[in-house]
Each structure stands twice: as structure tokens, then as C-alpha cells.
Amino acid sequence: MKHLKIVLVMAIAVNVWECSDAKFGEKGEISPRRRRCYDGSLPKRLKKRDRKLSLDSSVEVCHRLYPRVSCCPTKRAAYQILHRRDARIFSTNNTECAKLLEEIKCARCSPHAQVLFHSPDNDKGPHREPDLPRLCHDYCRNFYYTCRGHIPELFQADVDEFCQYYGRRDNGLCFPDFHKKQTRGPASNYLDLDDYEKTEDINRKHKHNCYCAQEVVSGLRQPVGVVNCGDGSQRLFILEKEGFVKILTHSMELIKEPFLDIHKLVQSGIKGGDERGLLSLAFHPNYKKNGKLYVSYTTNQERWAIGPHDHILRVVEYTVSRKNPNQADVRTQRVLMEVAELHRKHLGGQLLFGPNGLLHIFLGDGMITLDNMEEMDGLSDFTGAVLRVDVDTDCCNAPYSIPLNNPYFNSTNQPPELYAHGLRDPGRCAVDKHYMDTNRSVLILCTDTIGRNNTAAGRVLQILKGRDYEHEPSIFELKSTSSAAPVGGFIYRGCQSRRLYGSYVFGDRNGNLRVLQQPPAGGAWQEKALCLGSSSACGSTLSGHILGFGEDELGEVYILATSKSMVQSHSGKLYRLVDPKRPLVPKECQRPVEAPELLVTACSRQCKNGHCTPTGRCCCSPGWDGPFCRVAKCEPPCRHGGVCIEPNKCYCKSGYSGEHCEKGEGGVVGEARDGILDQIIDMTSYLLDLTSYIV
């Protein structure tokens, strides 16, 4: 009888212990009453000797995550779990990604493994063993941004779709086994509870849905644009209307020496409403290797002085200096195109590259009428148009080629560069670099003004191939409650704000910000005002007129504003748009900063007497020839063994003279050469020929 009582007491204790696990289950999940391993068995409590394992080996990470109750009761079982998955998917050389993968593999050791890997959606189709457990939202985004570049087979969608599929959509358990408000249990290496508490404090202070405009730098001289070069340095390039481009480093230090100084070429206006000046800057998608950048500005040089036009809009290619990555070499200027314009408003001039590598050029109508166009004799065929060209050409005689799928490629009455037309005053456009449909069409959004007879103050257009926007409907029209012109922004693809992801952020000159969002299933775009918090809540607030928007390498959006309209004033400021409900730089958003590097391509190092195309071909200047333009050309050729050292300049042997060594008496200047000088010239000729052969 005594032994029977002991057995009954033990049975009741086991039943109580199993039922106590029911609180960890969730409604609608497998095994809501108790914890279960992936195969349906019960987890086991680890023995004391197993808990005392060393924490130095990577195979013991599972025991660190589940030190007491686990579905891997031994060290050997944990080791097998770490190596049972597909090596092609779960292998990487990246240290940070490898740490996350080690943790995720241990999800099968979790006492809740069956819940973590079970998905009701998978029950409807054929059974397939899932690659990943249900991930907590923060952990899922961290895993996506850390590993997407190292395991491409696993990431075939954007972060929202990926975490929608693998993440937890309700308040149930998710890896690493945290309830939404649970503060107990083993924390993973990447979910620190201190950070969680800090985030909760921020949320309590900012219960509203406003954002913050964080001041980054002030004292700018009429800034009109902010771009990045995409080389990993995380530098920002600030365009000033007068003709300067300045660099803001990752540490928010404004370099004193300009990256580009073309103020002597730029014709800029000093009055309000005069849009002339430095208009836009776009870096080549392969800038890190070829160092190419493209600039648009207004000018009125002497050869254009005669005519009815006021100025020309010029698009120019430059190359970064071979000696200083923080300076562009102005001697490498190559003009892509020039467009005559009659008035000082509705200029456009923005440049941007799409994900397909093609350069888009947006031009306003310049307030030009049909009579003006006839008077200007066809110089403004590009008026109010979107042009699309391919700058990756090996042709030395043309700075760009025409894409074969341009809508007017074979047209006889339209320029082949034309992509769309009918724009009036495009106030900056944005291309979604994360979007391209099955027809390889990119998503481009532009703000634009509307004719005087329309009651709307402006419109937002989706630019599509071959469309005429004189009659094409817009996706959104700004009401006439504000008479300020719209200013185009960017499609937010950053990491700091989850609420803004995929939204089009824009505004108007009066400082009003707006957001356009498209439903996931498609349909009409929905607009709402973007609220900015006060200076007491955010530390700073946006003030003055909005001049433009910018974007850094991580996809974060910046705003340019000024309190005065004069070019000479130094009242321009740069703000960063920040979501106060999130840390300023969340862990999953951190990226290593790379130091800007010098150009190391063969063309940039050896093409001394010509220019390099974006594809790396050396195009020779007049008078030079041969590989990398090392051989000088003399026309007609040097005679009697003379050497062509410089274009059209012969160095004659002893006993010969004349411009091309055609005379048989005297030397280069009528004096006989001695034998040593003659040998030096012969040796120079031999070395030049040998160098050309080696190159």
C-alpha cells in the first residue's frame, strides 16, 4: 500500500507538470495542451551533467538556447541537428549570418518545435518539410537583411513577403520562443531585452503617428538635391544651385573641398522662381568600378549667344579623379546632349538610373508654345519629355546609344530617345529600384503641375512607356487648398521605418508632406498627410520651403529646406525623416562602411591620352592611336626613320630636318646631331614600339 501511494503521487505530479505546459499553447495550434517536439514526442529535461557543458563550441548553441527542457537531450543530438539541414541553403561564409543560422537550426531542439514548424496553410497542400520555423517579426527582418546577400536561394521575395510567409501573424509562439509581451525564457544573441524596453519607452512617448525631421547639417547654399554613389562609403552628395557638389561623410562631416566645382559654367538665377542652375546629379550604377557620374545644368556659352532662346540645358558625363575619390575630374567632361530653352521656368532636368541600368532624363516644357518652337527651328524636340538612353556603349563617336525597346526607336517623326511626353513642370521623379514587372518595366513616379484652367494644384504621374501625359490621367491630384508647387520625393525602401516601407513620400514647397500607398493587391493609390512631430518631441522640426528630397544608400529619405529664396544665403538645411517609434539605427539596419577607393581598372590607369567609356574601352583623343592611346600619330608620317613622339610633331634622325623629316641636310633645327643624340632617339623609338606591343 505504501508503494502504491508513492506511485499515485508521482502520476499526479507528472499530470500537473504536463498540464502546466498548456499555458504556452495557442488556440488553433497543434497540441495546445502541452509542449511537443517536431516529431510529436515530449521534450525532456536535461540532466545536470548536460547543463554544465562548455559554451565555447558552436555546436552547443542549442544548449544555450534551451538549457533545461529540450528536444535534444544530449550534446550529440544537438550536433546532429546543426548538420542535418540542406548544406546548400544553410551555409555561408558571413560570420553574422552564420550566427543566426546556428540559432535557427536549433529551433528543432525547442520544446515548442511542433508549434514553431506547423503552419495551417501547409496542411491544405502536399506535405513539405519547412526550411524555417515561424520567426518573430524583429528576428525575421534581422535575418532577412543579414543573410539575403549570402543565401540567395532562400530569399526570392522582399522583406515583407518573406516575413509574411515565415513570420508569426498572431500573438502565438515564434522563434526564439517569445510571446509578444513575454519577458521570460532564454533570450537569443540578437534579441536583447534592454533594447526591447528602450523601444517600449519610445513608443510610450510617441503614441501619435507622426514622424520626426531630424536636422543633419545646416548652412547650405540653396541646396537642390541629395544623392548617394552606391559604393558602400555611405557618403551623401549635396547639390548647390550655384554649381557646387559637396560631400557629407558617414560621420556627418561636410568636406570643405567641393566634390565638383562647375560654377563658372553654370548660369544660375538669383530671383525666386528662376530655376536655372545646377539641376541634377546621377551616379552610374557601376560607379565603384568605372567612376562615371552625370550632371545636368543650365548654361549660355558664347556659341549659343545668338538666337531667341535664353539658355541651354546641358547633360554632361564626368569621371572621378584617379588620385582623389572625393573629387571629380572636370577635364573628363563629355557632353551627352544640349537642349535650347526659352524661359527660366518649367526646366526639369532631373537624371536618374533605373534598375535596368538605363539613364532617364526628365525635361519640362519650358513654357514654350508652338510659335516658340517654330521660331527656334526645332531645337526643342525634347520639350516636356522623358528621355531614355543607354550610356553603356563602346562607341567612341557617340556618348550613348538608343535602347531597342524605346517606343519611337524606328519612328521617322519622333526622336528615338523619347520614352514618354506631355509633362509640364516635373518637380522631381523617383524610380523604385526594388520593382520591375515581367515586361521589365520600372515603376517611376513624378510630381507635375497642371494647366491654369484646372482646379488642382498639381498631380502625381506614373510614367509608362510611350504615354502622352497631356491627356493621360494621373494617379493622384493635389487639391487647390495649397497653391504651392509639388515637390517629388522617393519611394521609401529603407529599414528604419516599417510603416513607410514601399510608400511614395513627397510634398510641396510650403512644407506639407504627403504619402501615397498602393494596396498589396493593386488598385488605386491612397493618399494621406504625413505628420511631423514638434521640436519638443523630436529635438528639431522642419522649417521653411522644401527644395527637394534625397536618399542614402540604405534607402532612408532626406529633406532639403531653406528659409530664404536667394542663392547667396546660407540658410539651407538637410533633414532626415525618422520614425520615432523605432530606434534611430536598428540592429538589422546597420551596414559596414567602406572607405572610398581609387579607380583600379586597366582603362583608368593606362588610358592617358583619351577617355574611358563606362564599359572600360579607351577612346583616343585626336592625334593618338594604339592600345590605350600610347602611340602618337603624325600626318603625314615621319620619314627617314624619324620618331612621332607627339601628335603631328616628328623628331628627326641626324642628317634630316623639316616638319616630317623630309629634308636631307641639317638636323631638327638646321644643326647636325651628334651620334649620342641620334642613339637616344633610336632607343626612344624602340621603347615606344616595345611598350605598345606589351600593352
XYZ file of C-alpha atoms in Angstrom:
695
model
C 0.000 0.000 0.000
C 2.858 2.356 0.779
C 4.407 1.820 -2.645
C 1.028 2.342 -4.310
C 0.672 5.756 -2.684
C 4.095 6.755 -3.937
C 3.176 5.716 -7.491
C -0.116 7.690 -7.340
C 1.676 10.805 -6.069
C 4.223 10.580 -8.907
C 1.461 10.147 -11.507
C -0.392 13.202 -10.203
C 2.837 15.223 -10.256
C 3.557 14.244 -13.850
C -0.003 15.130 -14.858
C 0.262 18.536 -13.159
C 3.628 19.175 -14.846
C 2.224 18.326 -18.297
C -0.924 20.398 -17.789
C 1.144 23.352 -16.636
C 2.542 23.496 -20.137
C -0.884 24.236 -21.577
C -0.460 27.938 -20.952
C 2.242 28.009 -23.588
C -0.089 26.670 -26.292
C -2.245 28.826 -28.504
C -5.745 28.372 -29.817
C -5.919 26.628 -33.166
C -2.407 25.167 -32.952
C -1.293 21.560 -32.800
C -1.022 20.219 -29.261
C -2.413 23.226 -27.378
C -2.291 21.365 -24.055
C 1.381 20.516 -23.906
C 4.772 21.176 -25.403
C 5.764 18.829 -28.186
C 8.863 18.146 -30.241
C 8.775 18.241 -34.018
C 8.011 14.502 -34.261
C 5.252 14.736 -31.647
C 7.231 13.356 -28.711
C 7.543 15.095 -25.368
C 10.628 17.224 -24.637
C 12.938 16.047 -21.904
C 14.573 17.751 -19.007
C 18.343 17.887 -19.360
C 20.489 16.197 -16.780
C 22.820 18.236 -14.649
C 25.908 16.930 -16.407
C 24.463 18.065 -19.752
C 23.761 21.549 -18.365
C 27.428 22.012 -17.416
C 28.662 21.828 -20.995
C 31.271 24.348 -22.093
C 29.927 27.343 -24.009
C 32.970 27.669 -26.286
C 31.933 25.265 -29.058
C 29.440 26.376 -31.696
C 27.651 23.004 -31.556
C 26.477 23.806 -28.013
C 24.442 26.844 -29.065
C 21.284 24.719 -28.791
C 22.001 24.044 -25.131
C 22.481 27.758 -24.518
C 19.046 28.450 -26.011
C 17.305 25.581 -24.179
C 19.349 24.889 -21.013
C 16.670 22.982 -19.049
C 13.967 21.465 -21.279
C 14.889 20.435 -24.804
C 14.050 18.090 -27.631
C 17.809 17.485 -27.984
C 18.699 15.966 -24.616
C 22.353 15.275 -25.432
C 25.267 17.175 -26.897
C 25.458 14.666 -29.754
C 21.806 15.211 -30.640
C 22.326 18.963 -30.793
C 25.346 18.431 -33.059
C 23.262 16.288 -35.418
C 20.552 18.963 -35.550
C 23.085 21.563 -36.644
C 24.208 19.415 -39.557
C 21.020 17.740 -40.737
C 19.721 20.598 -42.887
C 20.479 21.208 -46.568
C 24.086 22.436 -46.691
C 23.428 24.418 -49.879
C 20.835 26.608 -48.119
C 22.187 26.680 -44.583
C 25.810 27.515 -45.285
C 27.571 30.857 -45.603
C 30.965 32.466 -45.065
C 29.414 35.532 -43.466
C 30.008 35.494 -39.706
C 26.878 37.401 -38.636
C 24.623 35.362 -40.921
C 26.214 32.106 -39.707
C 25.356 33.003 -36.091
C 21.702 33.439 -36.985
C 21.652 30.170 -38.944
C 23.078 28.278 -35.968
C 20.283 29.648 -33.797
C 17.554 28.872 -36.334
C 18.736 25.283 -36.777
C 18.290 24.825 -33.031
C 14.558 25.538 -33.343
C 14.102 21.752 -33.669
C 15.547 21.422 -30.172
C 12.843 23.746 -28.841
C 10.248 22.210 -26.527
C 7.704 24.005 -28.761
C 9.191 22.709 -32.040
C 5.905 21.257 -33.310
C 4.148 24.618 -32.908
C 7.050 26.571 -34.414
C 7.175 24.468 -37.587
C 3.442 23.822 -38.007
C 1.544 26.031 -40.455
C -2.185 25.505 -41.142
C -1.633 26.730 -44.709
C 0.679 23.824 -45.405
C -1.991 21.299 -44.423
C -4.072 22.195 -47.479
C -1.381 21.120 -49.939
C 1.091 18.247 -50.152
C 3.250 17.865 -47.077
C 6.614 19.572 -47.324
C 9.154 19.836 -44.579
C 9.567 23.574 -43.843
C 13.010 25.137 -44.076
C 12.445 27.650 -41.297
C 10.308 27.875 -38.137
C 7.866 30.682 -37.508
C 10.084 33.682 -36.815
C 9.326 36.623 -34.569
C 8.881 39.814 -36.570
C 12.043 41.652 -35.446
C 14.075 38.487 -35.697
C 12.688 37.757 -39.198
C 13.646 41.176 -40.576
C 17.062 40.952 -38.943
C 17.599 37.533 -40.531
C 16.418 38.786 -43.935
C 18.687 41.835 -44.095
C 21.701 39.995 -42.652
C 21.573 36.900 -44.875
C 19.807 37.920 -48.090
C 23.073 38.656 -49.899
C 24.720 35.409 -48.770
C 21.960 32.816 -49.270
C 20.116 33.996 -52.414
C 18.353 30.631 -52.827
C 16.322 31.243 -49.678
C 15.317 34.855 -50.375
C 13.185 35.081 -53.509
C 10.895 37.868 -52.217
C 11.123 41.230 -50.484
C 11.272 41.520 -46.716
C 7.515 41.962 -46.227
C 6.587 38.908 -48.309
C 9.332 36.832 -46.714
C 8.249 37.654 -43.167
C 4.599 37.273 -44.125
C 5.344 33.670 -45.077
C 7.841 32.702 -42.363
C 6.819 35.172 -39.671
C 4.192 34.926 -36.967
C 0.952 36.772 -37.827
C -0.796 36.303 -34.472
C 0.345 36.560 -30.883
C 1.399 32.914 -30.629
C 4.814 31.438 -30.171
C 7.566 32.387 -32.565
C 11.257 31.672 -32.662
C 13.162 32.307 -30.449
C 10.156 31.297 -28.325
C 8.955 34.707 -27.213
C 5.335 35.653 -26.826
C 4.641 39.184 -27.993
C 4.761 40.530 -24.413
C 6.715 37.726 -22.767
C 9.823 38.749 -20.835
C 10.830 35.328 -19.540
C 12.740 32.491 -21.064
C 16.128 32.242 -22.750
C 16.992 35.290 -24.811
C 18.785 34.821 -28.114
C 22.010 36.585 -29.022
C 20.072 39.019 -31.248
C 17.023 39.809 -29.088
C 18.311 41.789 -26.171
C 15.646 42.633 -23.601
C 17.257 46.011 -22.853
C 16.682 47.096 -26.461
C 13.103 45.870 -26.209
C 12.480 48.002 -23.117
C 14.059 51.052 -24.777
C 11.768 50.629 -27.763
C 8.750 50.412 -25.460
C 9.813 53.681 -23.772
C 9.985 55.393 -27.163
C 6.553 54.039 -28.071
C 5.024 55.471 -24.912
C 6.468 58.912 -25.626
C 5.223 58.913 -29.222
C 1.725 57.457 -29.191
C 0.793 59.573 -32.226
C 1.535 58.578 -35.818
C 3.865 61.472 -36.524
C 7.413 61.280 -37.830
C 10.452 63.365 -36.970
C 12.543 65.589 -39.234
C 15.993 65.239 -37.704
C 18.356 68.082 -38.648
C 21.581 66.698 -40.099
C 23.500 69.725 -41.393
C 22.832 73.463 -41.807
C 24.471 76.417 -43.557
C 23.952 75.052 -47.068
C 23.797 77.431 -50.020
C 20.479 76.839 -51.850
C 20.618 73.021 -51.915
C 18.551 71.391 -54.668
C 19.342 67.686 -54.348
C 20.935 64.910 -52.290
C 22.161 61.647 -53.837
C 24.451 58.733 -52.980
C 27.001 56.981 -55.178
C 26.280 53.407 -54.061
C 29.915 52.425 -53.467
C 29.469 51.363 -49.834
C 31.010 54.539 -48.391
C 27.551 55.840 -47.360
C 28.547 59.363 -48.416
C 25.888 61.901 -49.346
C 26.466 64.316 -52.232
C 24.671 67.649 -51.787
C 23.988 69.765 -54.889
C 24.024 73.536 -54.528
C 22.225 75.500 -57.226
C 25.157 77.780 -57.993
C 27.265 74.896 -59.339
C 28.876 73.083 -56.392
C 28.586 69.480 -55.196
C 29.683 68.855 -51.608
C 30.282 65.605 -49.741
C 28.729 64.736 -46.389
C 30.610 61.780 -44.900
C 29.058 58.903 -42.966
C 30.137 60.625 -39.736
C 28.105 63.701 -40.828
C 31.187 65.777 -41.593
C 30.882 68.223 -44.508
C 34.109 68.133 -46.543
C 35.299 71.672 -47.237
C 36.696 70.994 -50.726
C 33.843 70.509 -53.246
C 33.490 67.172 -54.992
C 32.598 69.072 -58.189
C 33.010 72.779 -58.904
C 31.483 73.968 -62.206
C 30.126 77.323 -61.037
C 31.960 79.092 -63.912
C 29.980 77.026 -66.434
C 26.613 77.160 -64.673
C 24.202 80.007 -65.341
C 22.016 80.282 -62.257
C 19.218 82.674 -61.335
C 19.098 84.712 -58.137
C 15.392 85.575 -58.100
C 12.579 83.452 -56.782
C 11.039 81.223 -59.438
C 14.175 81.240 -61.605
C 15.007 77.544 -61.927
C 18.313 77.922 -63.753
C 21.435 76.459 -62.180
C 22.829 73.058 -61.289
C 19.822 70.778 -61.705
C 20.699 67.135 -61.061
C 23.395 64.529 -60.452
C 23.200 60.779 -61.046
C 25.925 58.217 -60.410
C 26.404 55.298 -62.773
C 25.130 52.002 -61.272
C 28.677 50.645 -61.685
C 30.275 53.793 -60.273
C 32.517 51.888 -57.896
C 34.399 50.432 -60.879
C 34.100 52.999 -63.671
C 33.807 56.250 -61.647
C 31.193 57.757 -64.012
C 28.719 60.449 -62.950
C 26.223 62.513 -64.944
C 25.287 66.129 -64.314
C 22.667 68.460 -65.807
C 22.872 72.245 -65.593
C 21.895 75.408 -67.472
C 24.464 77.493 -69.312
C 24.739 80.100 -72.062
C 28.163 79.945 -73.613
C 29.315 82.095 -76.489
C 28.395 79.767 -79.354
C 24.781 79.752 -78.151
C 24.581 83.521 -77.686
C 22.797 84.183 -80.984
C 19.151 83.153 -81.041
C 15.786 83.662 -79.319
C 16.482 81.189 -76.511
C 17.516 82.241 -73.013
C 19.873 79.357 -72.218
C 20.611 75.714 -72.919
C 20.194 72.728 -70.653
C 23.285 70.531 -70.892
C 23.782 66.917 -69.772
C 27.435 66.072 -69.156
C 29.436 62.985 -68.168
C 32.340 63.303 -65.727
C 34.767 60.785 -64.219
C 36.048 60.775 -60.659
C 39.686 61.724 -60.172
C 42.183 58.862 -60.342
C 44.079 60.378 -57.402
C 41.285 61.539 -55.081
C 37.990 59.642 -54.642
C 36.445 62.766 -53.100
C 36.885 64.876 -56.235
C 35.588 64.659 -59.794
C 37.980 65.395 -62.656
C 36.464 68.291 -64.626
C 38.895 67.621 -67.508
C 36.974 64.410 -68.307
C 33.850 66.315 -69.413
C 31.856 64.692 -72.250
C 28.620 66.343 -73.388
C 25.733 63.907 -73.879
C 23.144 66.366 -75.149
C 22.128 70.037 -75.199
C 18.564 71.374 -75.308
C 17.714 75.012 -76.053
C 15.163 76.539 -73.681
C 13.340 79.828 -73.978
C 12.186 80.623 -70.438
C 13.553 80.258 -66.922
C 10.765 78.115 -65.502
C 9.493 74.580 -66.118
C 13.001 73.334 -66.831
C 13.046 69.856 -65.306
C 16.495 68.422 -65.857
C 16.473 65.530 -63.413
C 18.631 62.478 -64.150
C 18.163 59.015 -62.698
C 19.115 55.433 -63.460
C 16.559 52.659 -63.326
C 17.223 49.097 -62.120
C 17.713 48.175 -65.778
C 20.797 50.436 -65.961
C 19.257 52.940 -68.403
C 19.540 56.686 -67.863
C 16.260 58.633 -67.704
C 16.250 62.394 -68.381
C 13.158 64.403 -67.369
C 12.557 67.727 -69.127
C 9.862 70.360 -68.554
C 8.015 72.200 -71.282
C 9.980 75.414 -70.610
C 6.692 77.319 -71.021
C 7.270 77.062 -74.779
C 4.367 77.480 -77.214
C 4.064 76.143 -80.752
C 5.065 79.553 -82.120
C 8.193 79.489 -79.974
C 9.138 76.049 -81.287
C 8.784 77.173 -84.895
C 10.903 80.244 -84.156
C 13.604 78.093 -82.519
C 13.772 75.882 -85.616
C 13.279 72.514 -83.949
C 15.892 72.894 -81.207
C 13.367 71.844 -78.545
C 12.202 68.455 -79.804
C 12.734 67.122 -76.271
C 10.409 69.668 -74.633
C 8.205 68.220 -71.864
C 9.562 64.713 -72.407
C 11.100 61.773 -70.616
C 14.172 60.551 -72.488
C 15.760 57.139 -72.048
C 19.290 56.337 -73.268
C 21.952 53.694 -72.696
C 25.304 55.163 -71.668
C 26.996 51.736 -71.578
C 28.280 51.923 -75.132
C 31.648 51.026 -76.650
C 31.210 53.553 -79.435
C 33.798 56.327 -79.177
C 31.934 58.679 -81.516
C 28.603 58.753 -79.620
C 28.179 59.216 -75.852
C 25.086 56.988 -75.702
C 23.027 54.506 -77.693
C 19.249 54.125 -78.067
C 17.615 51.149 -76.294
C 15.947 48.881 -78.833
C 12.679 48.807 -76.882
C 12.244 52.592 -76.794
C 8.737 53.335 -78.116
C 9.976 55.521 -81.000
C 13.132 53.581 -81.871
C 12.134 53.237 -85.562
C 9.988 56.381 -85.755
C 10.526 58.901 -88.543
C 8.758 61.855 -86.884
C 9.770 61.455 -83.203
C 13.252 61.442 -81.620
C 14.325 57.863 -80.791
C 15.396 58.974 -77.286
C 11.767 59.718 -76.412
C 10.247 57.448 -73.747
C 7.142 59.482 -72.771
C 5.983 63.077 -73.279
C 3.350 65.608 -72.254
C 4.956 66.776 -68.991
C 4.749 70.418 -67.893
C 6.997 71.029 -64.899
C 8.183 67.747 -63.367
C 9.096 68.542 -59.765
C 11.471 65.600 -59.276
C 10.811 61.966 -60.104
C 11.589 58.707 -58.322
C 12.252 55.193 -59.592
C 11.562 52.130 -57.478
C 14.805 50.176 -57.626
C 13.150 47.148 -55.987
C 10.410 46.800 -58.599
C 10.392 45.528 -62.166
C 7.444 43.721 -63.741
C 7.506 40.783 -66.156
C 7.885 43.179 -69.091
C 10.997 44.679 -67.393
C 9.148 47.957 -66.928
C 10.192 50.034 -63.944
C 7.955 51.968 -61.561
C 8.564 55.716 -61.980
C 6.533 58.368 -60.140
C 6.749 62.119 -60.837
C 5.060 65.182 -59.430
C 3.944 67.683 -62.064
C 1.931 70.882 -62.372
C -1.365 71.163 -64.228
C -2.628 73.803 -66.646
C -4.130 77.045 -65.363
C -7.679 76.034 -66.229
C -7.539 73.075 -63.864
C -8.615 73.478 -60.234
C -5.939 71.088 -58.911
C -2.612 72.457 -57.692
C -0.577 69.551 -59.036
C -0.570 65.877 -59.864
C 1.391 62.661 -59.397
C 2.071 60.661 -62.549
C 3.165 57.092 -63.092
C 5.495 57.252 -66.091
C 4.843 54.482 -68.604
C 6.458 53.833 -71.961
C 5.001 55.740 -74.890
C 2.331 57.645 -72.918
C 1.233 61.222 -73.656
C 0.535 62.989 -70.360
C -1.290 65.862 -71.964
C -4.306 63.540 -71.846
C -3.219 60.677 -69.589
C -4.956 60.545 -66.168
C -2.831 60.957 -63.045
C -2.782 58.547 -60.119
C -3.376 61.430 -57.703
C -4.212 65.144 -57.898
C -3.316 67.666 -55.210
C -6.209 69.849 -54.137
C -6.085 73.583 -54.679
C -6.127 74.276 -50.929
C -2.400 74.893 -51.253
C -1.143 76.906 -54.192
C 2.446 75.738 -53.714
C 4.057 73.646 -56.435
C 4.507 69.945 -55.648
C 7.992 68.592 -54.991
C 8.663 64.966 -55.834
C 10.275 62.659 -53.323
C 11.227 58.983 -53.136
C 9.681 55.542 -52.839
C 10.838 54.555 -49.364
C 12.862 51.348 -49.325
C 14.735 51.979 -46.111
C 14.909 49.848 -43.000
C 14.440 52.297 -40.108
C 10.680 52.786 -40.604
C 8.410 49.820 -41.218
C 5.315 51.978 -41.606
C 6.737 53.851 -44.586
C 8.146 50.863 -46.473
C 7.011 50.904 -50.105
C 5.329 54.324 -49.748
C 5.904 57.291 -52.032
C 6.937 60.285 -49.874
C 6.589 63.746 -51.427
C 5.427 67.273 -50.549
C 5.077 70.852 -51.707
C 7.185 73.970 -51.346
C 5.193 75.177 -48.327
C 6.497 72.292 -46.222
C 3.474 69.976 -46.349
C 4.464 66.302 -46.606
C 2.290 63.541 -48.045
C 2.406 59.790 -48.541
C 0.982 57.687 -51.363
C 0.497 53.969 -50.768
C -0.725 51.291 -53.138
C -2.658 48.314 -51.712
C -0.774 44.984 -51.908
C -3.367 43.585 -54.297
C -3.065 46.605 -56.590
C -5.733 49.198 -57.264
C -5.891 52.941 -56.726
C -3.161 54.679 -54.748
C -4.268 56.040 -51.379
C -3.035 59.407 -50.106
C -2.664 60.697 -46.574
C -0.846 63.549 -44.894
C 2.491 62.810 -43.269
C 2.530 64.284 -39.788
C 5.740 65.807 -38.435
C 6.234 65.941 -34.668
C 7.072 69.066 -32.715
C 10.592 70.107 -31.780
C 9.939 69.175 -28.137
C 9.147 65.580 -29.118
C 11.680 65.216 -31.934
C 14.501 67.573 -30.966
C 14.129 69.558 -34.232
C 11.408 70.411 -36.702
C 11.223 71.149 -40.416
C 11.007 74.862 -41.201
C 10.970 76.900 -44.410
C 10.341 75.946 -48.034
C 11.027 72.432 -49.275
C 13.555 72.428 -52.112
C 13.933 68.718 -52.699
C 14.353 65.231 -51.346
C 17.262 62.815 -51.160
C 18.046 59.182 -50.487
C 21.061 57.444 -48.957
C 22.493 54.005 -49.712
C 20.246 52.339 -47.140
C 17.082 53.823 -48.665
C 16.455 56.404 -45.931
C 14.791 59.640 -47.074
C 16.206 63.151 -46.569
C 14.556 66.560 -46.988
C 16.163 69.790 -48.181
C 14.670 73.066 -46.997
C 15.525 76.750 -46.792
C 14.010 79.809 -45.147
C 15.103 82.171 -47.957
C 14.969 82.030 -51.747
C 18.193 83.884 -52.585
C 21.085 81.781 -53.860
C 23.630 83.728 -51.820
C 22.011 82.890 -48.485
C 23.397 80.056 -46.362
C 20.064 79.112 -44.800
C 19.693 75.688 -46.414
C 19.304 72.679 -44.116
C 19.309 68.919 -44.561
C 16.850 66.828 -42.544
C 16.473 63.082 -42.202
C 12.985 61.567 -41.947
C 12.870 59.314 -38.868
C 10.207 57.056 -37.372
C 10.247 57.854 -33.625
C 8.620 54.512 -32.805
C 11.793 52.739 -33.895
C 15.458 53.050 -32.829
C 17.418 55.552 -34.887
C 19.612 52.782 -36.330
C 18.089 49.356 -35.574
C 20.443 46.390 -35.499
C 19.038 44.926 -38.677
C 19.667 48.231 -40.476
C 23.351 48.502 -39.686
C 25.726 48.101 -42.639
C 29.537 48.213 -42.687
C 31.020 51.447 -44.035
C 33.596 51.006 -46.794
C 36.300 53.577 -47.421
C 36.057 55.189 -50.896
C 38.581 53.577 -53.219
C 40.630 54.828 -56.150
C 39.839 53.604 -59.648
C 41.826 50.450 -60.375
C 40.557 49.404 -63.812
C 43.082 48.964 -66.605
C 41.480 51.738 -68.643
C 41.571 54.285 -65.817
C 45.253 53.534 -65.108
C 46.607 53.331 -68.652
C 44.355 55.465 -70.875
C 46.448 58.652 -70.657
C 45.643 60.320 -73.987
C 41.916 59.669 -74.287
C 38.804 58.919 -72.258
C 37.295 55.707 -70.917
C 33.757 54.651 -71.759
C 31.591 53.298 -68.908
C 32.298 49.805 -70.249
C 36.077 50.271 -70.000
C 37.121 50.996 -73.580
C 39.848 53.638 -74.110
C 38.783 56.131 -76.794
C 41.747 58.120 -78.137
C 41.967 61.888 -78.417
C 42.863 63.351 -81.848
C 46.471 62.593 -82.726
C 46.776 59.402 -80.653
C 46.342 55.758 -81.552
C 47.135 52.222 -80.448
C 46.190 50.260 -77.332
C 45.348 52.689 -74.503
C 46.248 55.596 -76.828
C 50.003 55.421 -76.197
C 51.119 55.849 -79.832
C 51.234 59.358 -81.298
C 50.051 59.902 -84.886
C 51.751 62.187 -87.382
C 50.052 63.023 -90.668
C 51.806 62.547 -92.999
C 54.092 60.028 -91.229
C 57.650 60.880 -90.228
C 60.191 59.993 -92.902
C 63.762 58.667 -92.893
C 63.439 56.941 -89.512
C 62.026 59.922 -87.654
C 60.005 59.265 -84.469
C 56.495 60.647 -83.829
C 56.656 61.499 -80.129
C 53.724 63.954 -80.016
C 50.767 64.379 -82.386
C 51.956 65.833 -85.692
C 55.434 66.502 -84.328
C 58.374 64.490 -85.642
C 61.802 64.087 -84.038
C 64.258 63.522 -86.849
C 67.423 61.484 -87.015
C 70.810 63.079 -87.533
C 71.168 64.458 -91.011
C 67.444 65.074 -91.595
C 65.177 68.040 -90.891
C 61.839 69.511 -91.800
C 58.354 69.153 -90.278
C 58.194 65.494 -91.297
C 61.959 64.790 -91.605
C 61.654 65.102 -95.367
C 64.844 67.178 -95.843
C 68.207 65.545 -96.132
C 70.523 68.169 -94.693
C 70.981 69.503 -91.177
C 69.126 68.396 -88.041
C 65.846 69.256 -86.385
C 66.546 72.974 -86.444
C 69.199 73.053 -89.119
C 72.118 71.812 -86.984
C 73.826 68.438 -87.273
C 73.213 65.981 -84.457
C 75.991 64.089 -82.772
C 75.988 60.305 -82.557
C 74.837 60.120 -78.895
C 71.654 62.143 -79.518
C 70.936 60.017 -82.577
C 71.203 56.862 -80.474
C 68.885 58.319 -77.825
C 66.202 58.993 -80.449
C 66.582 55.478 -81.868
C 66.326 53.950 -78.390
C 63.216 56.054 -77.609
C 61.548 54.814 -80.769
C 62.388 51.220 -79.863
C 61.000 51.563 -76.313
C 57.762 53.111 -77.572
C 57.238 50.273 -80.027
C 58.019 47.710 -77.322
C 55.585 49.353 -74.860
C 52.793 49.310 -77.439
C 53.441 45.627 -78.093
C 53.374 44.716 -74.381
C 50.176 46.689 -73.686
